[in-house]
């Protein structure tokens, strides 16, 4: 049995789909994780063994799912979950943590939701392709960011096609226009002290309506998206430059370094200095 590894994605300049962390684990009997929540989508695929997932549905009720090899489970941002390996036949799984503007829409098309988080495949060929691309991501040490993102797109594509034949949706063209203009504004102004009202005003929408539209299209609030975008940029500075933390804080729109460090740790689980050290050593 191979030794699984844990990796942090080396470059996160992707908006539609971004990879955060990935890896795998051979669990010991009754190994438990949680209760916990995540900031992003987290998909586990079970290679061997069995276990139980306890997850809150969209109404807050806790549901237990008994899972085995060949199943998968999706954990949603903000969802309270706990999962435990079987005491006699503990599971081994791969996992990928990802996010992006189109993730919620993609999962909605195949019915993977907080109330239905389990992956059961129907089509063997596309299922095998999904597993192949997950293995590539989870075991890659020196792959480039574009290589990893390309395989992540293929994981999601094959995941959807292995569940059922999905319908093509043209979408709301006006909503797409507003989302595009929002992304352009954020990309060009994230380094300044911009507010959600500034973004809404720039595209000519009422702040309240803009917030509802953004949440409907992405599954995230504008505040949480802007926060994550800034932290993504901060991680690039930490990895690629020798800039001081105070300068990075200013570069991503935070005048207060302490506020920046707290926000960074909430997203990545490490302080900026710890994250820089961990990524420089890889």
PDB file of C-alpha atoms in Angstrom:
ATOM      1  CA  UNK A   1       0.000   0.000   0.000  1.00  0.00           C
ATOM      2  CA  UNK A   2       1.404   3.380  -0.956  1.00  0.00           C
ATOM      3  CA  UNK A   3       2.009   6.086   1.626  1.00  0.00           C
ATOM      4  CA  UNK A   4      -0.434   8.886   0.984  1.00  0.00           C
ATOM      5  CA  UNK A   5       0.703  12.476   0.868  1.00  0.00           C
ATOM      6  CA  UNK A   6      -0.795  15.860   1.628  1.00  0.00           C
ATOM      7  CA  UNK A   7      -0.216  18.836  -0.664  1.00  0.00           C
ATOM      8  CA  UNK A   8      -1.208  22.481  -0.973  1.00  0.00           C
ATOM      9  CA  UNK A   9      -1.938  23.775  -4.468  1.00  0.00           C
ATOM     10  CA  UNK A  10       1.038  25.953  -5.525  1.00  0.00           C
ATOM     11  CA  UNK A  11      -0.770  28.651  -7.491  1.00  0.00           C
ATOM     12  CA  UNK A  12      -4.398  29.707  -7.131  1.00  0.00           C
ATOM     13  CA  UNK A  13      -5.017  32.356  -9.776  1.00  0.00           C
ATOM     14  CA  UNK A  14      -8.080  30.564 -11.122  1.00  0.00           C
ATOM     15  CA  UNK A  15     -11.576  31.950 -10.535  1.00  0.00           C
ATOM     16  CA  UNK A  16     -14.041  29.558 -12.200  1.00  0.00           C
ATOM     17  CA  UNK A  17     -12.351  26.570 -10.574  1.00  0.00           C
ATOM     18  CA  UNK A  18      -9.515  26.536  -8.071  1.00  0.00           C
ATOM     19  CA  UNK A  19      -7.763  23.735  -6.239  1.00  0.00           C
ATOM     20  CA  UNK A  20      -6.770  24.245  -2.600  1.00  0.00           C
ATOM     21  CA  UNK A  21      -5.483  21.013  -1.067  1.00  0.00           C
ATOM     22  CA  UNK A  22      -5.406  17.353  -2.012  1.00  0.00           C
ATOM     23  CA  UNK A  23      -4.123  14.014  -0.833  1.00  0.00           C
ATOM     24  CA  UNK A  24      -5.242  10.727   0.642  1.00  0.00           C
ATOM     25  CA  UNK A  25      -5.171   8.624   3.770  1.00  0.00           C
ATOM     26  CA  UNK A  26      -5.186   5.008   4.866  1.00  0.00           C
ATOM     27  CA  UNK A  27      -7.255   5.317   8.036  1.00  0.00           C
ATOM     28  CA  UNK A  28      -6.838   3.302  11.202  1.00  0.00           C
ATOM     29  CA  UNK A  29      -9.868   1.475  12.653  1.00  0.00           C
ATOM     30  CA  UNK A  30     -12.460   3.924  14.038  1.00  0.00           C
ATOM     31  CA  UNK A  31     -10.389   6.930  12.919  1.00  0.00           C
ATOM     32  CA  UNK A  32     -12.606   9.989  13.429  1.00  0.00           C
ATOM     33  CA  UNK A  33     -12.570  13.454  11.912  1.00  0.00           C
ATOM     34  CA  UNK A  34     -14.902  16.228  13.121  1.00  0.00           C
ATOM     35  CA  UNK A  35     -17.329  17.624  13.876  1.00  0.00           C
ATOM     36  CA  UNK A  36     -15.963  20.387  11.662  1.00  0.00           C
ATOM     37  CA  UNK A  37     -16.847  22.796   8.878  1.00  0.00           C
ATOM     38  CA  UNK A  38     -14.909  23.678   5.732  1.00  0.00           C
ATOM     39  CA  UNK A  39     -14.405  26.901   3.811  1.00  0.00           C
ATOM     40  CA  UNK A  40     -14.515  25.151   0.431  1.00  0.00           C
ATOM     41  CA  UNK A  41     -15.921  22.062  -1.281  1.00  0.00           C
ATOM     42  CA  UNK A  42     -14.215  18.844  -0.201  1.00  0.00           C
ATOM     43  CA  UNK A  43     -14.742  15.596  -2.110  1.00  0.00           C
ATOM     44  CA  UNK A  44     -13.662  12.216  -0.732  1.00  0.00           C
ATOM     45  CA  UNK A  45     -13.558   9.093  -2.900  1.00  0.00           C
ATOM     46  CA  UNK A  46     -13.366   5.754  -1.078  1.00  0.00           C
ATOM     47  CA  UNK A  47     -10.871   3.307  -2.552  1.00  0.00           C
ATOM     48  CA  UNK A  48     -11.174   0.521   0.005  1.00  0.00           C
ATOM     49  CA  UNK A  49     -13.003  -0.281   3.195  1.00  0.00           C
ATOM     50  CA  UNK A  50     -16.047   1.278   4.841  1.00  0.00           C
ATOM     51  CA  UNK A  51     -17.064   4.138   7.072  1.00  0.00           C
ATOM     52  CA  UNK A  52     -19.856   6.466   8.152  1.00  0.00           C
ATOM     53  CA  UNK A  53     -20.437  10.115   7.268  1.00  0.00           C
ATOM     54  CA  UNK A  54     -22.610  12.285   9.523  1.00  0.00           C
ATOM     55  CA  UNK A  55     -23.598  15.517   7.796  1.00  0.00           C
ATOM     56  CA  UNK A  56     -26.140  18.265   8.322  1.00  0.00           C
ATOM     57  CA  UNK A  57     -28.608  18.694   5.467  1.00  0.00           C
ATOM     58  CA  UNK A  58     -29.834  22.073   4.180  1.00  0.00           C
ATOM     59  CA  UNK A  59     -32.352  22.240   7.035  1.00  0.00           C
ATOM     60  CA  UNK A  60     -29.719  21.590   9.699  1.00  0.00           C
ATOM     61  CA  UNK A  61     -30.768  18.013  10.490  1.00  0.00           C
ATOM     62  CA  UNK A  62     -27.975  15.449  10.974  1.00  0.00           C
ATOM     63  CA  UNK A  63     -28.063  12.496   8.547  1.00  0.00           C
ATOM     64  CA  UNK A  64     -25.869   9.379   8.712  1.00  0.00           C
ATOM     65  CA  UNK A  65     -24.588   7.722   5.530  1.00  0.00           C
ATOM     66  CA  UNK A  66     -22.992   4.257   5.543  1.00  0.00           C
ATOM     67  CA  UNK A  67     -20.428   4.184   2.740  1.00  0.00           C
ATOM     68  CA  UNK A  68     -18.114   1.675   1.099  1.00  0.00           C
ATOM     69  CA  UNK A  69     -15.430   1.398  -1.588  1.00  0.00           C
ATOM     70  CA  UNK A  70     -16.591   3.005  -4.832  1.00  0.00           C
ATOM     71  CA  UNK A  71     -18.701   5.633  -3.066  1.00  0.00           C
ATOM     72  CA  UNK A  72     -17.788   9.269  -2.619  1.00  0.00           C
ATOM     73  CA  UNK A  73     -19.048  12.108  -0.478  1.00  0.00           C
ATOM     74  CA  UNK A  74     -19.065  15.867  -0.956  1.00  0.00           C
ATOM     75  CA  UNK A  75     -18.664  18.248   1.961  1.00  0.00           C
ATOM     76  CA  UNK A  76     -20.050  21.725   1.317  1.00  0.00           C
ATOM     77  CA  UNK A  77     -18.707  25.075   2.583  1.00  0.00           C
ATOM     78  CA  UNK A  78     -20.077  25.748   6.053  1.00  0.00           C
ATOM     79  CA  UNK A  79     -21.631  22.280   6.404  1.00  0.00           C
ATOM     80  CA  UNK A  80     -21.111  20.534   9.753  1.00  0.00           C
ATOM     81  CA  UNK A  81     -19.750  17.026   9.176  1.00  0.00           C
ATOM     82  CA  UNK A  82     -18.086  14.155  10.993  1.00  0.00           C
ATOM     83  CA  UNK A  83     -16.785  10.942   9.462  1.00  0.00           C
ATOM     84  CA  UNK A  84     -15.413   7.793  10.997  1.00  0.00           C
ATOM     85  CA  UNK A  85     -13.680   4.711   9.593  1.00  0.00           C
ATOM     86  CA  UNK A  86     -15.181   1.290  10.201  1.00  0.00           C
ATOM     87  CA  UNK A  87     -13.655  -0.504  13.201  1.00  0.00           C
ATOM     88  CA  UNK A  88     -13.107  -3.759  11.290  1.00  0.00           C
ATOM     89  CA  UNK A  89     -12.676  -2.620   7.678  1.00  0.00           C
ATOM     90  CA  UNK A  90     -11.431   0.998   7.847  1.00  0.00           C
ATOM     91  CA  UNK A  91     -11.539   3.002   4.675  1.00  0.00           C
ATOM     92  CA  UNK A  92      -8.785   4.377   2.485  1.00  0.00           C
ATOM     93  CA  UNK A  93      -9.723   7.457   0.502  1.00  0.00           C
ATOM     94  CA  UNK A  94      -8.449  10.210  -1.753  1.00  0.00           C
ATOM     95  CA  UNK A  95      -9.662  13.767  -1.352  1.00  0.00           C
ATOM     96  CA  UNK A  96      -9.560  17.105  -3.127  1.00  0.00           C
ATOM     97  CA  UNK A  97     -10.540  20.509  -1.750  1.00  0.00           C
ATOM     98  CA  UNK A  98     -11.676  22.977  -4.409  1.00  0.00           C
ATOM     99  CA  UNK A  99     -13.925  25.931  -5.116  1.00  0.00           C
ATOM    100  CA  UNK A 100     -14.930  28.384  -7.823  1.00  0.00           C
ATOM    101  CA  UNK A 101     -17.703  30.400  -9.377  1.00  0.00           C
ATOM    102  CA  UNK A 102     -19.234  27.514 -11.329  1.00  0.00           C
ATOM    103  CA  UNK A 103     -18.909  24.702  -8.793  1.00  0.00           C
ATOM    104  CA  UNK A 104     -22.353  25.102  -7.225  1.00  0.00           C
ATOM    105  CA  UNK A 105     -24.023  25.275 -10.637  1.00  0.00           C
ATOM    106  CA  UNK A 106     -22.179  22.145 -11.800  1.00  0.00           C
ATOM    107  CA  UNK A 107     -23.124  20.134  -8.718  1.00  0.00           C
ATOM    108  CA  UNK A 108     -26.727  21.328  -8.876  1.00  0.00           C
ATOM    109  CA  UNK A 109     -27.081  19.914 -12.399  1.00  0.00           C
ATOM    110  CA  UNK A 110     -26.433  16.375 -11.128  1.00  0.00           C
ATOM    111  CA  UNK A 111     -28.241  16.732  -7.816  1.00  0.00           C
ATOM    112  CA  UNK A 112     -25.246  16.681  -5.457  1.00  0.00           C
ATOM    113  CA  UNK A 113     -26.379  18.962  -2.627  1.00  0.00           C
ATOM    114  CA  UNK A 114     -26.061  19.301   1.145  1.00  0.00           C
ATOM    115  CA  UNK A 115     -29.152  17.097   1.420  1.00  0.00           C
ATOM    116  CA  UNK A 116     -27.799  14.597  -1.114  1.00  0.00           C
ATOM    117  CA  UNK A 117     -23.984  14.644  -0.755  1.00  0.00           C
ATOM    118  CA  UNK A 118     -23.234  11.050  -1.786  1.00  0.00           C
ATOM    119  CA  UNK A 119     -21.634  10.078  -5.081  1.00  0.00           C
ATOM    120  CA  UNK A 120     -22.899   6.783  -6.550  1.00  0.00           C
ATOM    121  CA  UNK A 121     -21.836   6.199 -10.134  1.00  0.00           C
ATOM    122  CA  UNK A 122     -24.058   4.760 -12.874  1.00  0.00           C
ATOM    123  CA  UNK A 123     -21.608   4.637 -15.773  1.00  0.00           C
ATOM    124  CA  UNK A 124     -18.453   2.570 -15.302  1.00  0.00           C
ATOM    125  CA  UNK A 125     -16.279   4.088 -18.034  1.00  0.00           C
ATOM    126  CA  UNK A 126     -16.622   7.714 -16.957  1.00  0.00           C
ATOM    127  CA  UNK A 127     -16.351   6.642 -13.323  1.00  0.00           C
ATOM    128  CA  UNK A 128     -12.967   5.039 -14.010  1.00  0.00           C
ATOM    129  CA  UNK A 129     -11.827   8.195 -15.780  1.00  0.00           C
ATOM    130  CA  UNK A 130     -12.803  10.279 -12.752  1.00  0.00           C
ATOM    131  CA  UNK A 131     -10.803   8.016 -10.433  1.00  0.00           C
ATOM    132  CA  UNK A 132      -7.785   8.129 -12.763  1.00  0.00           C
ATOM    133  CA  UNK A 133      -7.703  11.923 -12.718  1.00  0.00           C
ATOM    134  CA  UNK A 134      -8.189  12.034  -8.941  1.00  0.00           C
ATOM    135  CA  UNK A 135      -5.238   9.684  -8.486  1.00  0.00           C
ATOM    136  CA  UNK A 136      -3.129  11.945 -10.697  1.00  0.00           C
ATOM    137  CA  UNK A 137      -3.957  14.990  -8.569  1.00  0.00           C
ATOM    138  CA  UNK A 138      -3.661  13.260  -5.204  1.00  0.00           C
ATOM    139  CA  UNK A 139      -0.252  11.712  -5.963  1.00  0.00           C
ATOM    140  CA  UNK A 140       1.365  14.565  -7.897  1.00  0.00           C
ATOM    141  CA  UNK A 141       4.330  16.217  -6.228  1.00  0.00           C
ATOM    142  CA  UNK A 142       5.819  18.275  -9.034  1.00  0.00           C
ATOM    143  CA  UNK A 143       2.911  18.869 -11.418  1.00  0.00           C
ATOM    144  CA  UNK A 144       2.372  22.415 -12.671  1.00  0.00           C
ATOM    145  CA  UNK A 145      -0.702  24.409 -11.617  1.00  0.00           C
ATOM    146  CA  UNK A 146      -2.176  24.183 -15.121  1.00  0.00           C
ATOM    147  CA  UNK A 147      -1.702  20.422 -15.133  1.00  0.00           C
ATOM    148  CA  UNK A 148      -3.518  20.076 -11.803  1.00  0.00           C
ATOM    149  CA  UNK A 149      -6.354  22.418 -12.777  1.00  0.00           C
ATOM    150  CA  UNK A 150      -6.783  20.563 -16.065  1.00  0.00           C
ATOM    151  CA  UNK A 151      -7.175  17.263 -14.229  1.00  0.00           C
ATOM    152  CA  UNK A 152      -9.563  18.879 -11.737  1.00  0.00           C
ATOM    153  CA  UNK A 153     -11.821  19.958 -14.606  1.00  0.00           C
ATOM    154  CA  UNK A 154     -11.736  16.374 -15.884  1.00  0.00           C
ATOM    155  CA  UNK A 155     -12.552  15.014 -12.407  1.00  0.00           C
ATOM    156  CA  UNK A 156     -15.702  17.149 -12.266  1.00  0.00           C
ATOM    157  CA  UNK A 157     -16.649  16.454 -15.876  1.00  0.00           C
ATOM    158  CA  UNK A 158     -16.367  12.695 -15.422  1.00  0.00           C
ATOM    159  CA  UNK A 159     -18.051  12.858 -12.023  1.00  0.00           C
ATOM    160  CA  UNK A 160     -21.093  14.500 -13.582  1.00  0.00           C
ATOM    161  CA  UNK A 161     -21.155  12.215 -16.607  1.00  0.00           C
ATOM    162  CA  UNK A 162     -20.749   9.085 -14.483  1.00  0.00           C
ATOM    163  CA  UNK A 163     -23.834   9.965 -12.437  1.00  0.00           C
ATOM    164  CA  UNK A 164     -26.188  10.798 -15.279  1.00  0.00           C
ATOM    165  CA  UNK A 165     -26.386  12.526 -18.625  1.00  0.00           C
ATOM    166  CA  UNK A 166     -26.608  16.188 -17.778  1.00  0.00           C
ATOM    167  CA  UNK A 167     -28.585  18.778 -19.670  1.00  0.00           C
ATOM    168  CA  UNK A 168     -26.877  21.773 -21.147  1.00  0.00           C
ATOM    169  CA  UNK A 169     -28.141  25.022 -19.681  1.00  0.00           C
ATOM    170  CA  UNK A 170     -27.767  28.292 -21.535  1.00  0.00           C
ATOM    171  CA  UNK A 171     -28.011  30.185 -18.249  1.00  0.00           C
ATOM    172  CA  UNK A 172     -29.059  33.714 -17.550  1.00  0.00           C
ATOM    173  CA  UNK A 173     -27.093  35.890 -19.956  1.00  0.00           C
ATOM    174  CA  UNK A 174     -27.703  39.107 -17.981  1.00  0.00           C
ATOM    175  CA  UNK A 175     -26.566  37.424 -14.767  1.00  0.00           C
ATOM    176  CA  UNK A 176     -23.441  36.196 -16.578  1.00  0.00           C
ATOM    177  CA  UNK A 177     -22.717  39.766 -17.679  1.00  0.00           C
ATOM    178  CA  UNK A 178     -23.015  41.086 -14.120  1.00  0.00           C
ATOM    179  CA  UNK A 179     -20.795  38.295 -12.801  1.00  0.00           C
ATOM    180  CA  UNK A 180     -18.157  38.984 -15.445  1.00  0.00           C
ATOM    181  CA  UNK A 181     -18.137  42.703 -14.648  1.00  0.00           C
ATOM    182  CA  UNK A 182     -17.887  41.874 -10.941  1.00  0.00           C
ATOM    183  CA  UNK A 183     -14.838  39.668 -11.502  1.00  0.00           C
ATOM    184  CA  UNK A 184     -13.124  42.308 -13.623  1.00  0.00           C
ATOM    185  CA  UNK A 185     -13.706  44.950 -10.944  1.00  0.00           C
ATOM    186  CA  UNK A 186     -12.384  42.688  -8.162  1.00  0.00           C
ATOM    187  CA  UNK A 187      -9.307  41.701 -10.185  1.00  0.00           C
ATOM    188  CA  UNK A 188      -8.478  45.345 -10.830  1.00  0.00           C
ATOM    189  CA  UNK A 189      -9.278  46.713  -7.371  1.00  0.00           C
ATOM    190  CA  UNK A 190      -8.767  43.997  -4.728  1.00  0.00           C
ATOM    191  CA  UNK A 191      -5.630  45.787  -3.523  1.00  0.00           C
ATOM    192  CA  UNK A 192      -7.676  48.808  -2.463  1.00  0.00           C
ATOM    193  CA  UNK A 193     -10.071  49.202   0.460  1.00  0.00           C
ATOM    194  CA  UNK A 194     -13.145  48.435  -1.667  1.00  0.00           C
ATOM    195  CA  UNK A 195     -16.528  47.531  -0.213  1.00  0.00           C
ATOM    196  CA  UNK A 196     -19.352  45.375  -1.538  1.00  0.00           C
ATOM    197  CA  UNK A 197     -21.299  48.589  -2.121  1.00  0.00           C
ATOM    198  CA  UNK A 198     -18.452  49.815  -4.345  1.00  0.00           C
ATOM    199  CA  UNK A 199     -18.704  46.641  -6.439  1.00  0.00           C
ATOM    200  CA  UNK A 200     -22.493  46.904  -6.706  1.00  0.00           C
ATOM    201  CA  UNK A 201     -22.318  50.577  -7.689  1.00  0.00           C
ATOM    202  CA  UNK A 202     -19.716  49.825 -10.342  1.00  0.00           C
ATOM    203  CA  UNK A 203     -22.052  47.426 -12.158  1.00  0.00           C
ATOM    204  CA  UNK A 204     -25.137  49.556 -11.537  1.00  0.00           C
ATOM    205  CA  UNK A 205     -27.014  47.339  -9.086  1.00  0.00           C
ATOM    206  CA  UNK A 206     -28.601  47.909  -5.719  1.00  0.00           C
ATOM    207  CA  UNK A 207     -26.343  46.460  -2.997  1.00  0.00           C
ATOM    208  CA  UNK A 208     -29.028  44.156  -1.620  1.00  0.00           C
ATOM    209  CA  UNK A 209     -30.008  42.815  -5.046  1.00  0.00           C
ATOM    210  CA  UNK A 210     -26.353  42.370  -5.990  1.00  0.00           C
ATOM    211  CA  UNK A 211     -25.732  40.314  -2.857  1.00  0.00           C
ATOM    212  CA  UNK A 212     -28.678  38.017  -3.630  1.00  0.00           C
ATOM    213  CA  UNK A 213     -27.662  37.635  -7.282  1.00  0.00           C
ATOM    214  CA  UNK A 214     -24.053  36.821  -6.382  1.00  0.00           C
ATOM    215  CA  UNK A 215     -25.126  34.239  -3.785  1.00  0.00           C
ATOM    216  CA  UNK A 216     -27.558  32.649  -6.222  1.00  0.00           C
ATOM    217  CA  UNK A 217     -24.954  32.361  -8.979  1.00  0.00           C
ATOM    218  CA  UNK A 218     -21.974  31.247  -6.878  1.00  0.00           C
ATOM    219  CA  UNK A 219     -23.317  29.888  -3.595  1.00  0.00           C
ATOM    220  CA  UNK A 220     -21.125  32.434  -1.783  1.00  0.00           C
ATOM    221  CA  UNK A 221     -21.652  35.908  -0.423  1.00  0.00           C
ATOM    222  CA  UNK A 222     -19.683  38.698  -2.130  1.00  0.00           C
ATOM    223  CA  UNK A 223     -17.878  39.291   1.168  1.00  0.00           C
ATOM    224  CA  UNK A 224     -16.614  35.702   1.424  1.00  0.00           C
ATOM    225  CA  UNK A 225     -15.575  35.636  -2.234  1.00  0.00           C
ATOM    226  CA  UNK A 226     -13.622  38.894  -1.947  1.00  0.00           C
ATOM    227  CA  UNK A 227     -11.959  37.615   1.215  1.00  0.00           C
ATOM    228  CA  UNK A 228     -10.886  34.363  -0.452  1.00  0.00           C
ATOM    229  CA  UNK A 229      -9.693  36.173  -3.566  1.00  0.00           C
ATOM    230  CA  UNK A 230      -7.464  38.423  -1.469  1.00  0.00           C
ATOM    231  CA  UNK A 231      -6.077  35.443   0.439  1.00  0.00           C
ATOM    232  CA  UNK A 232      -5.303  33.687  -2.846  1.00  0.00           C
ATOM    233  CA  UNK A 233      -3.305  36.702  -3.968  1.00  0.00           C
ATOM    234  CA  UNK A 234      -1.588  36.875  -0.576  1.00  0.00           C
ATOM    235  CA  UNK A 235      -0.518  33.221  -0.907  1.00  0.00           C
ATOM    236  CA  UNK A 236       1.119  34.060  -4.245  1.00  0.00           C
ATOM    237  CA  UNK A 237       3.133  36.871  -2.662  1.00  0.00           C
ATOM    238  CA  UNK A 238       4.152  34.584   0.199  1.00  0.00           C
ATOM    239  CA  UNK A 239       5.336  31.841  -2.119  1.00  0.00           C
ATOM    240  CA  UNK A 240       6.909  33.872  -4.911  1.00  0.00           C
ATOM    241  CA  UNK A 241       8.442  36.905  -3.159  1.00  0.00           C
ATOM    242  CA  UNK A 242      10.409  37.906  -0.087  1.00  0.00           C
ATOM    243  CA  UNK A 243       7.964  40.683   0.800  1.00  0.00           C
ATOM    244  CA  UNK A 244       7.347  41.362   4.478  1.00  0.00           C
ATOM    245  CA  UNK A 245       3.960  40.328   5.859  1.00  0.00           C
ATOM    246  CA  UNK A 246       3.063  43.980   6.488  1.00  0.00           C
ATOM    247  CA  UNK A 247       3.710  44.810   2.821  1.00  0.00           C
ATOM    248  CA  UNK A 248       1.670  41.830   1.632  1.00  0.00           C
ATOM    249  CA  UNK A 249      -1.146  42.929   3.900  1.00  0.00           C
ATOM    250  CA  UNK A 250      -1.170  46.347   2.214  1.00  0.00           C
ATOM    251  CA  UNK A 251      -0.893  44.763  -1.241  1.00  0.00           C
ATOM    252  CA  UNK A 252      -4.141  42.811  -0.796  1.00  0.00           C
ATOM    253  CA  UNK A 253      -6.190  45.632   0.688  1.00  0.00           C
ATOM    254  CA  UNK A 254      -5.580  45.309   4.432  1.00  0.00           C
ATOM    255  CA  UNK A 255      -4.270  48.353   6.258  1.00  0.00           C
ATOM    256  CA  UNK A 256      -4.076  46.415   9.527  1.00  0.00           C
ATOM    257  CA  UNK A 257      -1.557  43.543   9.466  1.00  0.00           C
ATOM    258  CA  UNK A 258      -3.193  41.804  12.432  1.00  0.00           C
ATOM    259  CA  UNK A 259      -6.568  41.749  10.667  1.00  0.00           C
ATOM    260  CA  UNK A 260      -4.872  40.336   7.580  1.00  0.00           C
ATOM    261  CA  UNK A 261      -3.103  37.584   9.528  1.00  0.00           C
ATOM    262  CA  UNK A 262      -6.328  36.552  11.231  1.00  0.00           C
ATOM    263  CA  UNK A 263      -8.193  36.437   7.925  1.00  0.00           C
ATOM    264  CA  UNK A 264      -5.409  34.396   6.308  1.00  0.00           C
ATOM    265  CA  UNK A 265      -5.384  31.853   9.126  1.00  0.00           C
ATOM    266  CA  UNK A 266      -9.183  31.498   8.962  1.00  0.00           C
ATOM    267  CA  UNK A 267      -8.885  30.504   5.296  1.00  0.00           C
ATOM    268  CA  UNK A 268      -5.705  28.387   5.294  1.00  0.00           C
ATOM    269  CA  UNK A 269      -5.484  27.186   8.878  1.00  0.00           C
ATOM    270  CA  UNK A 270      -1.935  28.580   9.158  1.00  0.00           C
ATOM    271  CA  UNK A 271      -0.501  32.004   9.844  1.00  0.00           C
ATOM    272  CA  UNK A 272       1.117  33.748   6.835  1.00  0.00           C
ATOM    273  CA  UNK A 273       4.586  32.962   8.178  1.00  0.00           C
ATOM    274  CA  UNK A 274       3.722  29.301   8.806  1.00  0.00           C
ATOM    275  CA  UNK A 275       2.164  28.976   5.335  1.00  0.00           C
ATOM    276  CA  UNK A 276       5.233  30.521   3.681  1.00  0.00           C
ATOM    277  CA  UNK A 277       7.561  28.154   5.527  1.00  0.00           C
ATOM    278  CA  UNK A 278       5.473  25.075   4.695  1.00  0.00           C
ATOM    279  CA  UNK A 279       5.326  25.928   0.998  1.00  0.00           C
ATOM    280  CA  UNK A 280       8.972  26.871   0.687  1.00  0.00           C
ATOM    281  CA  UNK A 281       9.944  23.470   2.105  1.00  0.00           C
ATOM    282  CA  UNK A 282       7.913  21.449  -0.405  1.00  0.00           C
TER     283      UNK A 282
END
